[in-house]
Every structure is written in C-alpha cells, then in structure tokens.
Amino acid sequence: MDSQTTIPATSGAFAEGMHLPKTVQVANVNHYFGEGELRKQALFSNNLDVRRGEIVIMTGPSGSGKTTLLTLIGTLRTVQEGSLKVLGNELQGADRDLIVRLRRELGFIFQAHNLFESLTAYQNVNMAAELVGLDPQIAEGRIKSLLTRLGLGDRVHYKPKSLSGGQKQRVAIARGLVHKPKLILADEPTAALDEKSGREVVTLFQELARDEGCTIIMVTHDNRILDVADRIVNMVDGNIKSDVAVQETSVICEFLKGFPLFADLTPNTLSEVADKMMVHEADAGDVVIRQGDPGELFYLIRGGSVDVLIDDGTEEKTVAQLNQGQYFGETALITDEPRNATIVAREKSIFYALGKADFRVVLETSATFEEELRQALFGRQ
Amino acid sequence: MNTPLAWKNLAHNKVRTGVGVAGVGFAVILIFMQMGFRGGIERTATQIYDALEFDLMLRSPAYLHLTEPRFFSRMRVQQAASLPEIAHARPFYLGLSEWQAPIRYALPVGREGEDPKDPAGQWRGIITLGTDPNDPGFSREDIRQQARMLTDPRFVLIDVKSKPEYGPKQGTKFSEQDIGVETTLGPERIRIVGLFKLGTGMASNGACLTSPEGYVRACPWQTIDDVNFGLLKLHDPGQGEAVRKKLAQIYGIPLHAAESPEYDKLDAAMLTNSDVEILTRAEVNEREEYRWVVETPLGQIFQLGVWVAVFVGVAIVYQVLSTDIDNMMSEYATLKAIGYSNKYLTNVILQQSVMLALVGYVPSLVISWVLYRLVENASGMPMFLTTEIMFTVLLLAIGMCVISGIGALRKLFQADPVDLF
C-alpha cells in the first residue's frame, strides 16, 4: 500500500531542491504581546521551512503577524514558544553574542531607509561592509558595483540629503546586500521605488538567490514583483493560512489541465484544486490501488512510474505504463464503481492525490463554469 | 580605516555642534575664571612675600593673615642674626594704616568735594610697609633702589598699582606728577618722594613703603621694637631645617612641636608659649593659601563656582548629545540590527563627547587668557593662566563631556531595531 502523508502537494516539499539545507526552520512558534490581562497572542503555532536560495514572499492583511514572524526570524525579537532555527542556530534561548554574530550574516532592508545623513551613500554602505571585516579594497569594488547596479553609479559620494526617496532606498538596499548575507529579510523593499528600479532590485535578489544561494524573505504587497517568488506565504490572524511553492503549483496545474474533465477550469480553480491535493509516496512494487476496491482518491503522478494491471478473471495482465504527469483513479470516482484496475509502482514514486468529495466538487464547478460560460456567451447575442 | 562616524555626525550638523561647542566653551570659560579668581586669592599675599628676600621667616604665632600679622619682639631678629649660618636678619614692618587722598590744589578751593567720585580728602585703609632704607628687605632690585630715598621718617613711596581712590593727580594711577605731594598717613603728615611697583591683590587696594621710623609714625600702636616679620637670609638656603632647629632651641620652642606632622595644620600658638614661630618660604605660602582658600569663604565660593560651571556644562552637552541621539534613533537601531554591538555605539557617543570637549576647549583657552588680562588690569588681582590650571580645566572639560555622554547613552540603549519594521 502507498503511504499517505499530511503534506500538501503545493508545499513543494517533493519538488526540486528538496536536498538543499533549510535556512530557516520555524516549528510550532507562538508569540504573545503584552503582559497579564493584556496578553494577546499574535502568532499561533506557525510552521515554516525555507530552503537555501528560496525567495519567499509573505503576504497578508496588516496585523496578520507577518512582520512579527519576520522580526523573530531576524533575531530582533526573542522567541517565546516553539523552535526557530536560522542558519542552523536555535534562537530559542540564544545568548547575546550568538545574536550579534548571527545578525552579521543577515541582510536587513527596512521600509524606511535609515541612512546616516552625515555619511555619503558610499560610507553608509561601508558601515555594513566594515562590520564583517571585509577587505577594504574588495569592499570598495563591491560597494561601487552594487551602487552602479542599482543606478546610483554617479551618486556614490552624495549624501542622503541630495538623493531622492527612491535613491535613498536603493542605498539602503545596497547596505543590506554588501556583506553577502546568507539570509535577506526585507520589509516592503520596493514600496518607495518606481517600476523600473523595483524590477532591478528584485532581479538582483534573484541573482543573489541563484548565484550565491542567498535566501530571501520579503514582506510585500507589491504585486508587480510576485513573479520572483519561489514560495508565497499567506498569513491571516497569526496563522500561516497557506504556504505555496509557486513553481510546484504551476506544475500541478499544468498536469491537471491535461485531464480532459479539468481542461476548462480557470487557473484560479486549478490552483484551488492543487491546494487540496496531498502527497502520497510509494516504493517499487507497492500496490497503489487494487482492482475491486472502492475508489476514494484521484491520483496524479508527480514522479516515478506505475504499471496498470487488469485482472480479466483468468490472469492479471499489464495493460499500460503511466509516467510523470499522467493520472489514474478517476473512473471509480466518476462512476461510483469499484476500481477497474490495479496500479503498482514500478519504482519509488510520488503521487498527488485528491479526495473523492473534493473531486466531485471540482467536477460540478467545472460544469457550472461551462454552463455559466454558455449563458454568458448566449447573453452577448 | 573605519568610517569616523562620531566625527562625521558632528561635522554634519553644524548648528547643533556649534551650540554644543558654544556650551562647552561657555562652561570652560566659567571654570577658567573661577579657577583664575581662586588662584588670584591664593596669590594675594604671596605677591608681597615673593618680593621679599628671606629663606626663613620669623613671625608672631598669632599671625592671622597678611594685613593682620601681629607683632613680636625685635630682639628675636637680633638673636637670629647672631647665628653664623644667617647672612642677613632684617626686621620688616607691615600693617594697615589710613591714607588721606591728597587734595588736588589744581581744583578751585571749595569745589574739590563736588564730584561724588572724587576721592580728594577721603580716608582709605592702606597697607604700610616699613623697611630699612640702607638695607631693604626686598629681593627686587628696583624696589631696593627706590627704598634708598626714604631718608626721613616723613618720606613715603606709593605703589603705582594702588587704586585711583588714593587720589593720584592723573586720576587713574600714581605717576611722577605725584612726587612731592603731601598728605596724611595715619596721624602724621607725610610726603610722597617716589614710586614703587608691587600690587597687593585682594588684601588691600593700595600700598605704601616707608622706613621703620616712618612706619611707627603711621602705625603708632607699634614701637620700633615691635616687628611684624623677621626676614632671615641664609648663606646656604639648603640649611633651612638645621637653622630652624637651632633657632627653635634658642627661642625655647619645643622641638617635638616643630617636627609634628600636625604642626602646619594646628595653631602654632597652642603648641608653644613662645612669642615667635619660624617658617620656611614654602610654609609661609602654603599657610597663606590655606588661610584665604580654606578658612575664608572666598576660596570656597570660587571652588563652588567651578562645580557650578561643570554642572552647567554637563547640562548643555547632555542636551546636545541626547537631541543628536534622538534624531538618529532609527539609524542607530539599524546599526544594531545589522550587528553592531552596544559597545561600538557607546564608543561613537563617547568620541563625540571628547571631540566636543576638545573643540570647545581651544577657543575658550584663548578667550580666557584675554579675560585674565582684563580682570588683572581692572582689579589689580594677579591672574595667572598656569599650565596647572590649563591642564585641570582640560581634564574637567573632558570629564564634563564624558559624564554627559554617559547620561545620553541610556537613550541609545533604548534604540530597538524591532521598531524599524
């Protein structure tokens, strides 16, 4: 038998990169504000893993706890309950020295630029470079190329007074990046920027993530930059409502679209379906479904391959082989009959499975959608 | 080369730094003046002693301070003269007499008193010095020369540093024009036969010099055998202690008293029933200082003034630094967030404090020097800008700024990077 897990298909847990170390591990973190009577819980048993090189965008209404979680990860708050590991260091009960040392590995980009008015752009950025003991010559090269990259090549030695809001923000971004941090924590980094420089900043983020394995966690409401996210974490009222690997969700949607009954679904509905799928694992030789059993799940092959065997009463014959991206188990759900074939894993395989009830709902939605569409088209005439 | 954040912050906000420097400067000038006044008081009496020639001084154990020296028997000086180690033993007379400002005959008779500021005919206390014109007790050659003119008890030299209230012809100070003028000193008529230059600081506003006979005329409560000081000049100044012991034996002063470490502090009259005590020059200066600075409220007033000035400075610098920190709270918090320790930030603030102190100190030193000269000219009080004062004030200025910096640090420690998000 295959083993069902509680891991959502869209978490990306079984996508590429699963072998990379985890930069951030948040486990059962609760956080409270206030004391005694006024004590109010801000975070409710948050769980979040972020792997090396991932770009995570955190969204959610204000007051949903995303900034609280970000500051906890950034060592700016004390972890009260649960476990929080950053770059392999447990923050729960960490001492002052560890915190100061860890902070030098992080890059902070704040909503406000907080530049020293008395220092030039170069000197402001250099404050971060000096701290990690970067060789002055290397630091100089990095600072200049970063500032040039951010469109400030001709303003390296300007003081903040002679820079525009966007330019100051870009200096602050350079300060957050100059010491090659392993983890960048950014709060609305592009809010003060126009589209072009905002794009330049996120492209830079992507390069850092890709080339240097830098992990980036960003709180933003700027939907112009959502496309760079590897993962989108949505928070509501202190809970992580969804934690979706964008790439994996899109893969699932593509697969689902290949299923004729789902072909007409909008991307929105498809991603909702993807959200409801759970991960199943099977080793070589495991029977995933057995002919004659009642049908409960619809399967999508994420990885590996399976044989389809049909017992015609005399012998069991392999009638087909299914590979990645293909699906099985839908007939029993549609017709409400027992399984008409046996599926055996040929190798170690990963499936994304959708429950019967959810499957039915989707089918109805699909019909409704089509119906609605017809009505709409009809109404045009 | 690390970014000199402290210096940059100061150099950037010129107005606030200017206020800070002005504040430090104000406080530093105040400290300088208070210390100058205090020094002036210390030097008040020693100014006269510095002009006298002696290695050991005899005086009455009842001596209070310069203008109340009391007197003792002239015999004691003659006894000292008998010791072979002593080169000169000179009696010296010093007391407070009364001087009538000379009537200016140039003015029409009857009109001389019309100007309320016109001192003509008014009586003033004056320090009267008496010394042998043939062998004056002064070490300064100019005074020794002038003293030779005192060939008659009626002849008097007037100190050119005496105030205008003593009635100089010029109106401001005594000059050649006053030579030959006659007036009254104590109960007797005298004639000004010359000038000398001494200055008496806080003790009195004026001084005059005459012969022992002239002194007794001016101060009739003393006879020629009642001397105020015995000035002993040794062949070898290094023998002071040995000579003192010999003299103590001659005078019957118990030796244990002279050797007791408490000797300086206690009233010598209580330790001995002798009519004279023997002091070295250092002891004379020290006791005079102790008298003026510790025993009278004058020294305490200026001492307190120093602390008030320091306090004012601390308040001003604290205000400047804490406003600076307030304005840069989020910048400092950012530094903390990116991993700068409190130690680094503490350093930045303390560097700023010390820089403020140094930048404020230099111009204040120059201004204070000018003010010292002004005060000296206006009041006649000796004001010396000694290296000791300069160094002490520099230390006080730095200490003042560092204390303010430490006070302002509390604010810095409150900078919380969490507030940045």
mmCIF file of C-alpha atoms in Angstrom, chain A residues 43-337:
data_model
loop_
_atom_site.group_PDB
_atom_site.id
_atom_site.type_symbol
_atom_site.label_atom_id
_atom_site.label_comp_id
_atom_site.label_asym_id
_atom_site.label_seq_id
_atom_site.Cartn_x
_atom_site.Cartn_y
_atom_site.Cartn_z
ATOM 1 C CA LEU A 43 1.247 34.054 16.283
ATOM 2 C CA PHE A 44 -0.477 30.685 16.518
ATOM 3 C CA SER A 45 1.754 27.621 16.138
ATOM 4 C CA ASN A 46 3.499 28.790 12.990
ATOM 5 C CA ASN A 47 5.436 26.305 10.910
ATOM 6 C CA LEU A 48 7.596 27.335 8.017
ATOM 7 C CA ASP A 49 10.650 25.908 6.336
ATOM 8 C CA VAL A 50 12.657 27.976 3.921
ATOM 9 C CA ARG A 51 15.430 26.350 1.938
ATOM 10 C CA ARG A 52 18.657 27.809 0.764
ATOM 11 C CA GLY A 53 18.251 30.023 -2.289
ATOM 12 C CA GLU A 54 14.498 30.365 -1.987
ATOM 13 C CA ILE A 55 12.712 33.662 -2.421
ATOM 14 C CA VAL A 56 9.722 33.765 -0.113
ATOM 15 C CA ILE A 57 7.097 36.445 -0.271
ATOM 16 C CA MET A 58 4.935 36.900 2.791
ATOM 17 C CA THR A 59 1.550 38.475 2.309
ATOM 18 C CA GLY A 60 -1.478 39.023 4.404
ATOM 19 C CA PRO A 61 -3.511 41.881 5.817
ATOM 20 C CA SER A 62 -1.846 44.216 8.271
ATOM 21 C CA GLY A 63 -1.892 42.802 11.766
ATOM 22 C CA SER A 64 -1.756 39.258 10.471
ATOM 23 C CA GLY A 65 1.606 38.682 12.154
ATOM 24 C CA LYS A 66 3.885 38.585 9.127
ATOM 25 C CA THR A 67 6.134 41.355 10.410
ATOM 26 C CA THR A 68 6.220 39.715 13.840
ATOM 27 C CA LEU A 69 7.343 36.476 12.232
ATOM 28 C CA LEU A 70 9.906 38.336 10.102
ATOM 29 C CA THR A 71 11.409 40.081 13.148
ATOM 30 C CA LEU A 72 11.509 36.782 15.023
ATOM 31 C CA ILE A 73 13.440 35.199 12.162
ATOM 32 C CA GLY A 74 15.667 38.292 12.038
ATOM 33 C CA THR A 75 16.672 37.826 15.712
ATOM 34 C CA LEU A 76 15.184 41.206 16.532
ATOM 35 C CA ARG A 77 12.650 39.634 18.882
ATOM 36 C CA THR A 78 13.058 36.944 21.488
ATOM 37 C CA VAL A 79 11.476 33.593 20.644
ATOM 38 C CA GLN A 80 8.923 32.854 23.368
ATOM 39 C CA GLU A 81 7.483 29.462 22.462
ATOM 40 C CA GLY A 82 8.482 26.894 19.913
ATOM 41 C CA SER A 83 11.656 26.400 17.981
ATOM 42 C CA LEU A 84 13.180 28.736 15.437
ATOM 43 C CA LYS A 85 16.408 27.878 13.689
ATOM 44 C CA VAL A 86 18.209 30.351 11.470
ATOM 45 C CA LEU A 87 21.269 29.169 9.534
ATOM 46 C CA GLY A 88 21.323 26.152 11.803
ATOM 47 C CA ASN A 89 21.299 28.130 15.056
ATOM 48 C CA GLU A 90 18.471 27.738 17.528
ATOM 49 C CA LEU A 91 17.197 31.175 18.505
ATOM 50 C CA GLN A 92 15.100 29.949 21.408
ATOM 51 C CA GLY A 93 17.194 30.919 24.430
ATOM 52 C CA ALA A 94 20.135 32.130 22.298
ATOM 53 C CA ASP A 95 22.654 34.382 24.062
ATOM 54 C CA ARG A 96 23.538 37.946 23.127
ATOM 55 C CA ASP A 97 26.823 37.030 21.428
ATOM 56 C CA LEU A 98 25.205 34.490 19.143
ATOM 57 C CA ILE A 99 22.536 37.025 18.211
ATOM 58 C CA VAL A 100 25.093 39.743 17.368
ATOM 59 C CA ARG A 101 27.166 37.227 15.377
ATOM 60 C CA LEU A 102 24.104 35.926 13.551
ATOM 61 C CA ARG A 103 22.938 39.414 12.665
ATOM 62 C CA ARG A 104 26.113 39.941 10.687
ATOM 63 C CA GLU A 105 25.061 37.059 8.427
ATOM 64 C CA LEU A 106 21.692 38.618 7.797
ATOM 65 C CA GLY A 107 20.830 41.456 5.475
ATOM 66 C CA PHE A 108 18.087 43.786 6.606
ATOM 67 C CA ILE A 109 16.175 46.060 4.316
ATOM 68 C CA PHE A 110 13.702 48.214 6.135
ATOM 69 C CA GLN A 111 10.742 50.130 4.874
ATOM 70 C CA ALA A 112 12.436 53.357 5.945
ATOM 71 C CA HIS A 113 15.947 53.831 4.632
ATOM 72 C CA ASN A 114 17.505 54.922 7.992
ATOM 73 C CA LEU A 115 20.662 56.258 6.382
ATOM 74 C CA PHE A 116 23.070 58.433 8.340
ATOM 75 C CA GLU A 117 22.626 61.947 6.997
ATOM 76 C CA SER A 118 26.235 62.672 7.868
ATOM 77 C CA LEU A 119 27.633 59.911 5.670
ATOM 78 C CA THR A 120 27.721 59.613 1.895
ATOM 79 C CA ALA A 121 25.978 56.788 0.075
ATOM 80 C CA TYR A 122 29.320 55.001 -0.107
ATOM 81 C CA GLN A 123 30.067 55.442 3.599
ATOM 82 C CA ASN A 124 26.595 54.329 4.602
ATOM 83 C CA VAL A 125 27.002 51.106 2.664
ATOM 84 C CA ASN A 126 30.517 50.736 4.009
ATOM 85 C CA MET A 127 29.193 50.688 7.592
ATOM 86 C CA ALA A 128 27.834 47.207 6.847
ATOM 87 C CA ALA A 129 30.970 46.115 4.976
ATOM 88 C CA GLU A 130 33.290 47.180 7.821
ATOM 89 C CA LEU A 131 31.285 45.252 10.338
ATOM 90 C CA VAL A 132 32.035 41.891 8.763
ATOM 91 C CA GLY A 133 35.666 42.829 8.280
ATOM 92 C CA LEU A 134 35.526 42.870 4.513
ATOM 93 C CA ASP A 135 38.887 43.706 2.936
ATOM 94 C CA PRO A 136 38.685 47.452 2.149
ATOM 95 C CA GLN A 137 39.656 47.000 -1.487
ATOM 96 C CA ILE A 138 37.196 44.216 -2.085
ATOM 97 C CA ALA A 139 34.594 46.212 -0.186
ATOM 98 C CA GLU A 140 35.231 49.250 -2.374
ATOM 99 C CA GLY A 141 34.725 47.234 -5.536
ATOM 100 C CA ARG A 142 31.567 45.636 -4.224
ATOM 101 C CA ILE A 143 30.074 48.865 -2.958
ATOM 102 C CA LYS A 144 30.706 50.667 -6.212
ATOM 103 C CA SER A 145 29.412 47.853 -8.390
ATOM 104 C CA LEU A 146 26.326 47.412 -6.210
ATOM 105 C CA LEU A 147 25.521 51.105 -6.279
ATOM 106 C CA THR A 148 26.143 51.231 -10.024
ATOM 107 C CA ARG A 149 23.958 48.201 -10.494
ATOM 108 C CA LEU A 150 21.189 49.988 -8.580
ATOM 109 C CA GLY A 151 21.507 53.008 -10.819
ATOM 110 C CA LEU A 152 23.485 55.160 -8.401
ATOM 111 C CA GLY A 153 26.856 54.950 -10.129
ATOM 112 C CA ASP A 154 27.062 58.720 -10.451
ATOM 113 C CA ARG A 155 25.908 59.371 -6.882
ATOM 114 C CA VAL A 156 28.292 57.203 -4.915
ATOM 115 C CA HIS A 157 29.636 60.132 -2.906
ATOM 116 C CA TYR A 158 26.390 62.023 -2.443
ATOM 117 C CA LYS A 159 24.921 62.482 0.987
ATOM 118 C CA PRO A 160 21.325 61.343 1.551
ATOM 119 C CA LYS A 161 20.193 64.975 1.521
ATOM 120 C CA SER A 162 20.929 65.174 -2.209
ATOM 121 C CA LEU A 163 19.252 61.861 -3.066
ATOM 122 C CA SER A 164 15.605 61.226 -3.879
ATOM 123 C CA GLY A 165 13.466 58.891 -1.765
ATOM 124 C CA GLY A 166 13.916 56.046 -4.195
ATOM 125 C CA GLN A 167 17.641 56.599 -4.414
ATOM 126 C CA LYS A 168 17.964 56.555 -0.643
ATOM 127 C CA GLN A 169 16.005 53.309 -0.525
ATOM 128 C CA ARG A 170 18.392 51.822 -3.069
ATOM 129 C CA VAL A 171 21.382 52.867 -0.969
ATOM 130 C CA ALA A 172 19.746 51.124 1.979
ATOM 131 C CA ILE A 173 19.273 48.028 -0.176
ATOM 132 C CA ALA A 174 22.950 48.109 -1.131
ATOM 133 C CA ARG A 175 23.772 48.340 2.584
ATOM 134 C CA GLY A 176 21.659 45.251 3.189
ATOM 135 C CA LEU A 177 23.434 43.284 0.484
ATOM 136 C CA VAL A 178 27.066 44.411 0.529
ATOM 137 C CA HIS A 179 28.312 41.894 3.079
ATOM 138 C CA LYS A 180 26.869 38.938 1.095
ATOM 139 C CA PRO A 181 24.336 37.938 3.709
ATOM 140 C CA LYS A 182 23.112 34.366 3.714
ATOM 141 C CA LEU A 183 19.586 35.476 4.532
ATOM 142 C CA ILE A 184 17.942 38.720 3.471
ATOM 143 C CA LEU A 185 14.931 39.979 5.383
ATOM 144 C CA ALA A 186 13.126 42.772 3.616
ATOM 145 C CA ASP A 187 10.084 44.774 4.551
ATOM 146 C CA GLU A 188 8.395 46.308 1.510
ATOM 147 C CA PRO A 189 11.742 46.876 -0.203
ATOM 148 C CA THR A 190 10.183 48.148 -3.399
ATOM 149 C CA ALA A 191 7.464 50.329 -1.913
ATOM 150 C CA ALA A 192 9.389 53.555 -2.471
ATOM 151 C CA LEU A 193 10.670 52.599 -5.906
ATOM 152 C CA ASP A 194 9.329 53.135 -9.396
ATOM 153 C CA GLU A 195 8.610 50.120 -11.529
ATOM 154 C CA LYS A 196 11.964 50.089 -13.292
ATOM 155 C CA SER A 197 14.171 50.296 -10.200
ATOM 156 C CA GLY A 198 11.833 47.956 -8.335
ATOM 157 C CA ARG A 199 12.367 45.438 -11.104
ATOM 158 C CA GLU A 200 16.129 45.973 -10.937
ATOM 159 C CA VAL A 201 16.085 45.273 -7.213
ATOM 160 C CA VAL A 202 14.135 42.035 -7.489
ATOM 161 C CA THR A 203 16.287 40.898 -10.408
ATOM 162 C CA LEU A 204 19.279 41.479 -8.148
ATOM 163 C CA PHE A 205 17.550 39.406 -5.464
ATOM 164 C CA GLN A 206 17.038 36.609 -7.957
ATOM 165 C CA GLU A 207 20.671 36.648 -8.981
ATOM 166 C CA LEU A 208 21.805 36.552 -5.361
ATOM 167 C CA ALA A 209 19.458 33.644 -4.719
ATOM 168 C CA ARG A 210 20.548 31.764 -7.829
ATOM 169 C CA ASP A 211 24.280 32.503 -7.853
ATOM 170 C CA GLU A 212 25.104 32.790 -4.186
ATOM 171 C CA GLY A 213 22.421 30.671 -2.599
ATOM 172 C CA CYS A 214 21.124 33.654 -0.705
ATOM 173 C CA THR A 215 17.739 33.097 0.907
ATOM 174 C CA ILE A 216 15.296 35.976 0.756
ATOM 175 C CA ILE A 217 12.207 36.543 2.847
ATOM 176 C CA MET A 218 10.231 39.562 1.864
ATOM 177 C CA VAL A 219 7.053 41.126 3.201
ATOM 178 C CA THR A 220 5.377 42.904 0.331
ATOM 179 C CA HIS A 221 2.079 43.995 -1.090
ATOM 180 C CA ASP A 222 3.685 44.947 -4.368
ATOM 181 C CA ASN A 223 2.056 42.555 -6.830
ATOM 182 C CA ARG A 224 4.440 43.699 -9.571
ATOM 183 C CA ILE A 225 7.144 41.555 -8.041
ATOM 184 C CA LEU A 226 5.143 38.465 -7.118
ATOM 185 C CA ASP A 227 6.624 36.646 -10.086
ATOM 186 C CA VAL A 228 10.053 36.331 -8.436
ATOM 187 C CA ALA A 229 8.649 34.359 -5.524
ATOM 188 C CA ASP A 230 9.518 30.701 -5.217
ATOM 189 C CA ARG A 231 7.028 30.484 -2.457
ATOM 190 C CA ILE A 232 4.181 32.608 -1.285
ATOM 191 C CA VAL A 233 3.220 32.503 2.380
ATOM 192 C CA ASN A 234 -0.136 33.923 3.272
ATOM 193 C CA MET A 235 -0.834 34.857 6.854
ATOM 194 C CA VAL A 236 -4.170 35.647 8.458
ATOM 195 C CA ASP A 237 -4.701 36.432 12.129
ATOM 196 C CA GLY A 238 -1.387 34.974 13.208
ATOM 197 C CA ASN A 239 -1.811 31.739 11.300
ATOM 198 C CA ILE A 240 0.027 30.654 8.193
ATOM 199 C CA LYS A 241 -3.020 30.134 6.033
ATOM 200 C CA SER A 242 -1.168 28.877 3.020
ATOM 201 C CA ASP A 243 2.419 28.190 2.150
ATOM 202 C CA VAL A 244 2.616 27.551 -1.541
ATOM 203 C CA ALA A 245 5.555 26.771 -3.778
ATOM 204 C CA VAL A 246 4.726 28.749 -6.870
ATOM 205 C CA GLN A 247 6.674 26.605 -9.272
ATOM 206 C CA GLU A 248 5.221 23.365 -7.960
ATOM 207 C CA THR A 249 1.667 24.698 -8.058
ATOM 208 C CA SER A 250 2.118 25.695 -11.635
ATOM 209 C CA VAL A 251 3.454 22.223 -12.445
ATOM 210 C CA ILE A 252 0.419 20.642 -10.824
ATOM 211 C CA CYS A 253 -1.914 22.969 -12.697
ATOM 212 C CA GLU A 254 -0.263 22.042 -15.960
ATOM 213 C CA PHE A 255 -0.714 18.350 -15.169
ATOM 214 C CA LEU A 256 -4.321 18.863 -14.147
ATOM 215 C CA LYS A 257 -5.070 20.734 -17.340
ATOM 216 C CA GLY A 258 -4.020 17.557 -19.177
ATOM 217 C CA PHE A 259 -7.018 15.797 -17.638
ATOM 218 C CA PRO A 260 -9.880 16.383 -20.072
ATOM 219 C CA LEU A 261 -12.518 16.919 -17.410
ATOM 220 C CA PHE A 262 -10.452 19.738 -15.895
ATOM 221 C CA ALA A 263 -9.356 21.246 -19.167
ATOM 222 C CA ASP A 264 -11.903 24.024 -18.998
ATOM 223 C CA LEU A 265 -11.074 25.153 -15.452
ATOM 224 C CA THR A 266 -9.666 28.596 -14.868
ATOM 225 C CA PRO A 267 -6.131 28.824 -13.398
ATOM 226 C CA ASN A 268 -7.713 30.087 -10.201
ATOM 227 C CA THR A 269 -9.847 26.960 -9.789
ATOM 228 C CA LEU A 270 -6.956 24.764 -10.824
ATOM 229 C CA SER A 271 -4.743 26.183 -8.106
ATOM 230 C CA GLU A 272 -7.550 25.652 -5.605
ATOM 231 C CA VAL A 273 -7.652 22.021 -6.676
ATOM 232 C CA ALA A 274 -3.893 21.814 -6.359
ATOM 233 C CA ASP A 275 -4.187 23.183 -2.824
ATOM 234 C CA LYS A 276 -6.446 20.306 -1.847
ATOM 235 C CA MET A 277 -4.131 17.577 -3.083
ATOM 236 C CA MET A 278 -1.982 15.652 -0.646
ATOM 237 C CA VAL A 279 1.333 13.891 -1.191
ATOM 238 C CA HIS A 280 1.456 10.118 -1.327
ATOM 239 C CA GLU A 281 4.626 8.066 -1.549
ATOM 240 C CA ALA A 282 5.143 4.541 -2.839
ATOM 241 C CA ASP A 283 8.152 2.251 -3.160
ATOM 242 C CA ALA A 284 8.811 -0.040 -6.104
ATOM 243 C CA GLY A 285 6.272 -2.874 -6.125
ATOM 244 C CA ASP A 286 3.782 -1.158 -3.823
ATOM 245 C CA VAL A 287 0.167 -1.565 -4.873
ATOM 246 C CA VAL A 288 -1.347 1.887 -5.072
ATOM 247 C CA ILE A 289 -4.917 0.797 -5.864
ATOM 248 C CA ARG A 290 -6.344 -2.673 -6.176
ATOM 249 C CA GLN A 291 -8.936 -3.755 -8.686
ATOM 250 C CA GLY A 292 -12.310 -4.259 -6.987
ATOM 251 C CA ASP A 293 -11.642 -1.927 -4.079
ATOM 252 C CA PRO A 294 -13.944 1.055 -3.617
ATOM 253 C CA GLY A 295 -12.466 4.172 -5.225
ATOM 254 C CA GLU A 296 -11.633 7.047 -2.832
ATOM 255 C CA LEU A 297 -8.847 9.055 -4.466
ATOM 256 C CA PHE A 298 -7.784 10.575 -7.757
ATOM 257 C CA TYR A 299 -4.020 10.324 -8.382
ATOM 258 C CA LEU A 300 -1.549 12.448 -10.309
ATOM 259 C CA ILE A 301 1.947 11.058 -10.835
ATOM 260 C CA ARG A 302 4.477 13.684 -9.724
ATOM 261 C CA GLY A 303 7.474 11.441 -10.046
ATOM 262 C CA GLY A 304 8.210 7.855 -10.944
ATOM 263 C CA SER A 305 6.037 5.490 -12.968
ATOM 264 C CA VAL A 306 3.372 2.808 -12.443
ATOM 265 C CA ASP A 307 2.025 -0.286 -14.222
ATOM 266 C CA VAL A 308 -1.686 -0.683 -14.878
ATOM 267 C CA LEU A 309 -2.782 -4.278 -14.383
ATOM 268 C CA ILE A 310 -6.215 -5.621 -15.238
ATOM 269 C CA ASP A 311 -7.442 -8.998 -13.989
ATOM 270 C CA ASP A 312 -9.896 -10.276 -16.601
ATOM 271 C CA GLY A 313 -10.856 -13.207 -14.386
ATOM 272 C CA THR A 314 -8.187 -15.573 -15.622
ATOM 273 C CA GLU A 315 -4.921 -13.753 -15.319
ATOM 274 C CA GLU A 316 -3.534 -10.368 -14.387
ATOM 275 C CA LYS A 317 -2.160 -8.566 -17.421
ATOM 276 C CA THR A 318 -0.167 -5.382 -17.591
ATOM 277 C CA VAL A 319 -2.097 -3.224 -19.998
ATOM 278 C CA ALA A 320 -0.276 0.077 -19.719
ATOM 279 C CA GLN A 321 2.505 2.069 -18.072
ATOM 280 C CA LEU A 322 1.866 5.553 -16.731
ATOM 281 C CA ASN A 323 4.554 8.156 -16.211
ATOM 282 C CA GLN A 324 5.093 11.557 -14.613
ATOM 283 C CA GLY A 325 2.272 13.990 -15.302
ATOM 284 C CA GLN A 326 -0.255 11.263 -16.017
ATOM 285 C CA TYR A 327 -3.163 10.388 -13.767
ATOM 286 C CA PHE A 328 -5.288 7.457 -12.730
ATOM 287 C CA GLY A 329 -8.175 6.507 -10.457
ATOM 288 C CA GLU A 330 -10.713 8.913 -11.893
ATOM 289 C CA THR A 331 -13.191 6.315 -13.334
ATOM 290 C CA ALA A 332 -14.202 4.849 -9.995
ATOM 291 C CA LEU A 333 -14.857 8.330 -8.659
ATOM 292 C CA ILE A 334 -16.989 9.370 -11.643
ATOM 293 C CA THR A 335 -18.982 6.155 -11.952
ATOM 294 C CA ASP A 336 -19.028 5.333 -8.249
ATOM 295 C CA GLU A 337 -17.989 1.761 -9.071
#
